[in-house]
């Protein structure tokens, strides 16, 4: 095998075993969404235990934003869509975003 093909094969193998890119899902503060609703979202969508959910909510409330978790792209996108859908149903402006790690 030529060096060129050897290199290409190594690159293909490396691509196959590469860990997936990960994304931080970040919750944003606002003045209108209730604290109870944010905790409810963190428990129901992100599967946080209630005490941890309350801590994350308070941290976001005080600092303006906060990391909720690390997920692959499609899981992060699905969770964000679920948050926005639940917030829209209750007419809250709650937003979350993702950023590549
Ligand atoms: N700041 C909101 C309030 O005082 C609570 C809140 C916390 C809203 C976190 C959004 O991501 C958020 N009711």
Coordinates of N, CA and C in Angstrom, one line a residue, residues 11-87:
X11 N -6.7 7.9 8.4 CA -7.6 9.0 8.6 C -9.0 8.5 8.7
X12 N -9.4 7.5 7.8 CA -10.8 7.0 7.8 C -11.0 6.2 9.1
X13 N -10.0 5.4 9.6 CA -10.2 4.7 10.8 C -10.3 5.7 12.0
X14 N -9.5 6.8 12.0 CA -9.6 7.8 13.0 C -11.0 8.4 13.1
X15 N -11.5 8.7 11.9 CA -12.8 9.3 11.8 C -13.9 8.4 12.4
X16 N -13.7 7.1 12.1 CA -14.7 6.1 12.6 C -14.7 6.0 14.1
X17 N -13.6 6.1 14.8 CA -13.5 5.9 16.2 C -13.6 7.2 17.0
X18 N -13.7 8.3 16.3 CA -13.7 9.6 17.0 C -14.9 9.8 17.9
X19 N -14.7 10.3 19.1 CA -15.9 10.6 19.9 C -16.8 11.7 19.3
X20 N -18.1 11.7 19.5 CA -18.9 12.7 18.9 C -18.6 14.1 19.5
X21 N -18.8 15.1 18.7 CA -18.7 16.5 19.2 C -19.8 16.7 20.3
X22 N -19.4 17.4 21.3 CA -20.4 17.6 22.4 C -20.8 19.1 22.5
X23 N -22.0 19.4 23.0 CA -22.5 20.7 23.0 C -23.0 21.0 24.4
X24 N -22.7 22.2 24.9 CA -23.3 22.7 26.2 C -24.7 23.2 25.9
X25 N -25.6 22.8 26.7 CA -27.0 23.4 26.6 C -27.0 24.5 27.8
X26 N -27.3 25.7 27.4 CA -27.2 26.9 28.3 C -28.6 27.5 28.4
X27 N -29.0 27.6 29.7 CA -30.3 28.2 30.0 C -30.1 29.7 30.2
X28 N -31.0 30.6 29.7 CA -30.8 32.0 29.8 C -31.9 32.5 30.8
X29 N -31.5 33.5 31.6 CA -32.4 34.1 32.5 C -33.4 35.1 31.8
X30 N -34.5 35.3 32.3 CA -35.4 36.4 31.9 C -36.2 36.9 33.1
X31 N -37.0 37.9 33.0 CA -37.7 38.5 34.1 C -39.1 38.0 34.3
X32 N -39.6 37.1 33.4 CA -41.0 36.7 33.4 C -41.3 35.3 33.7
X33 N -40.4 34.4 33.3 CA -40.6 32.9 33.5 C -40.5 32.7 35.0
X34 N -41.5 31.9 35.6 CA -41.5 31.7 37.0 C -40.4 30.7 37.4
X35 N -39.9 30.9 38.6 CA -38.9 30.0 39.1 C -39.4 28.5 39.1
X36 N -40.6 28.4 39.5 CA -41.2 27.0 39.6 C -41.2 26.3 38.2
X37 N -41.5 27.1 37.1 CA -41.6 26.6 35.8 C -40.1 26.1 35.4
X38 N -39.1 27.0 35.7 CA -37.8 26.6 35.3 C -37.3 25.3 36.0
X39 N -37.7 25.2 37.3 CA -37.3 23.9 38.0 C -38.1 22.8 37.4
X40 N -39.3 23.0 37.0 CA -40.1 21.9 36.4 C -39.5 21.4 35.1
X41 N -39.0 22.4 34.3 CA -38.3 22.1 33.0 C -37.0 21.3 33.3
X42 N -36.3 21.7 34.3 CA -35.0 21.1 34.6 C -35.2 19.6 35.0
X43 N -36.3 19.4 35.8 CA -36.6 18.1 36.3 C -37.2 17.2 35.1
X44 N -38.1 17.7 34.4 CA -38.8 16.9 33.4 C -38.1 16.7 32.1
X45 N -37.3 17.7 31.7 CA -36.6 17.6 30.4 C -35.2 17.2 30.5
X46 N -34.6 17.7 31.6 CA -33.1 17.4 31.8 C -32.9 16.3 32.9
X47 N -33.9 15.8 33.4 CA -33.8 14.7 34.4 C -32.9 15.1 35.6
X48 N -33.0 16.4 36.0 CA -32.2 16.8 37.2 C -33.0 16.5 38.5
X49 N -32.3 16.0 39.5 CA -33.0 15.9 40.8 C -33.5 17.2 41.2
X50 N -34.7 17.3 41.9 CA -35.3 18.6 42.3 C -34.3 19.6 43.0
X51 N -33.5 19.1 43.9 CA -32.6 20.0 44.6 C -31.6 20.6 43.7
X52 N -31.0 19.8 42.8 CA -30.0 20.3 41.8 C -30.7 21.2 40.9
X53 N -31.9 20.9 40.5 CA -32.7 21.8 39.5 C -32.9 23.2 40.2
X54 N -33.2 23.2 41.4 CA -33.4 24.5 42.1 C -32.1 25.3 42.2
X55 N -31.0 24.6 42.4 CA -29.7 25.2 42.4 C -29.3 25.8 41.1
X56 N -29.5 25.0 40.0 CA -29.2 25.5 38.7 C -30.1 26.7 38.3
X57 N -31.3 26.7 38.7 CA -32.3 27.8 38.4 C -31.8 29.0 39.1
X58 N -31.4 28.9 40.4 CA -31.0 30.1 41.2 C -29.7 30.7 40.6
X59 N -28.8 29.8 40.1 CA -27.5 30.2 39.5 C -27.8 31.0 38.3
X60 N -28.7 30.5 37.4 CA -29.1 31.2 36.2 C -29.7 32.5 36.5
X61 N -30.6 32.5 37.5 CA -31.3 33.7 37.9 C -30.3 34.8 38.4
X62 N -29.3 34.4 39.1 CA -28.3 35.4 39.6 C -27.3 35.8 38.6
X63 N -26.8 34.9 37.7 CA -25.7 35.2 36.8 C -26.1 35.5 35.4
X64 N -27.4 35.2 35.0 CA -27.9 35.5 33.7 C -27.9 34.3 32.8
X65 N -27.0 33.4 33.0 CA -27.1 32.1 32.2 C -26.3 31.0 32.9
X66 N -26.5 29.8 32.5 CA -25.8 28.7 33.1 C -25.9 27.4 32.3
X67 N -24.9 26.6 32.5 CA -24.9 25.3 31.8 C -25.8 24.3 32.5
X68 N -26.6 23.7 31.6 CA -27.6 22.7 32.2 C -27.0 21.3 32.0
X69 N -26.3 21.1 30.9 CA -25.7 19.8 30.6 C -24.9 19.7 29.3
X70 N -24.3 18.6 29.1 CA -23.5 18.4 27.9 C -24.1 17.2 27.1
X71 N -24.4 17.5 25.8 CA -25.1 16.5 25.0 C -24.5 16.4 23.6
X72 N -24.8 15.3 22.9 CA -24.5 15.3 21.4 C -25.4 16.3 20.7
X73 N -25.1 16.6 19.5 CA -25.8 17.7 18.8 C -27.3 17.4 18.8
X74 N -27.7 16.2 18.4 CA -29.2 16.0 18.2 C -29.9 15.9 19.5
X75 N -29.3 15.4 20.5 CA -29.9 15.4 21.8 C -30.1 16.8 22.4
X76 N -29.0 17.6 22.2 CA -29.1 19.0 22.7 C -30.2 19.7 21.9
X77 N -30.3 19.6 20.6 CA -31.3 20.3 19.8 C -32.7 19.8 20.2
X78 N -32.9 18.5 20.5 CA -34.2 18.0 20.9 C -34.6 18.6 22.2
X79 N -33.7 18.7 23.2 CA -34.0 19.2 24.5 C -34.4 20.7 24.4
X80 N -33.6 21.4 23.6 CA -33.9 22.9 23.4 C -35.3 23.0 22.8
X81 N -35.6 22.2 21.8 CA -36.9 22.3 21.2 C -38.0 22.0 22.2
X82 N -37.8 21.0 23.1 CA -38.8 20.7 24.1 C -38.9 21.8 25.1
X83 N -37.8 22.5 25.5 CA -37.9 23.6 26.4 C -38.7 24.7 25.8
X84 N -38.4 25.1 24.5 CA -39.1 26.2 23.8 C -40.6 25.9 23.6
X85 N -40.9 24.6 23.3 CA -42.3 24.2 23.1 C -43.1 24.3 24.5
X86 N -42.5 23.8 25.6 CA -43.2 23.9 26.9 C -43.3 25.3 27.3
X87 N -42.3 26.2 27.1 CA -42.4 27.6 27.4 C -43.5 28.3 26.6

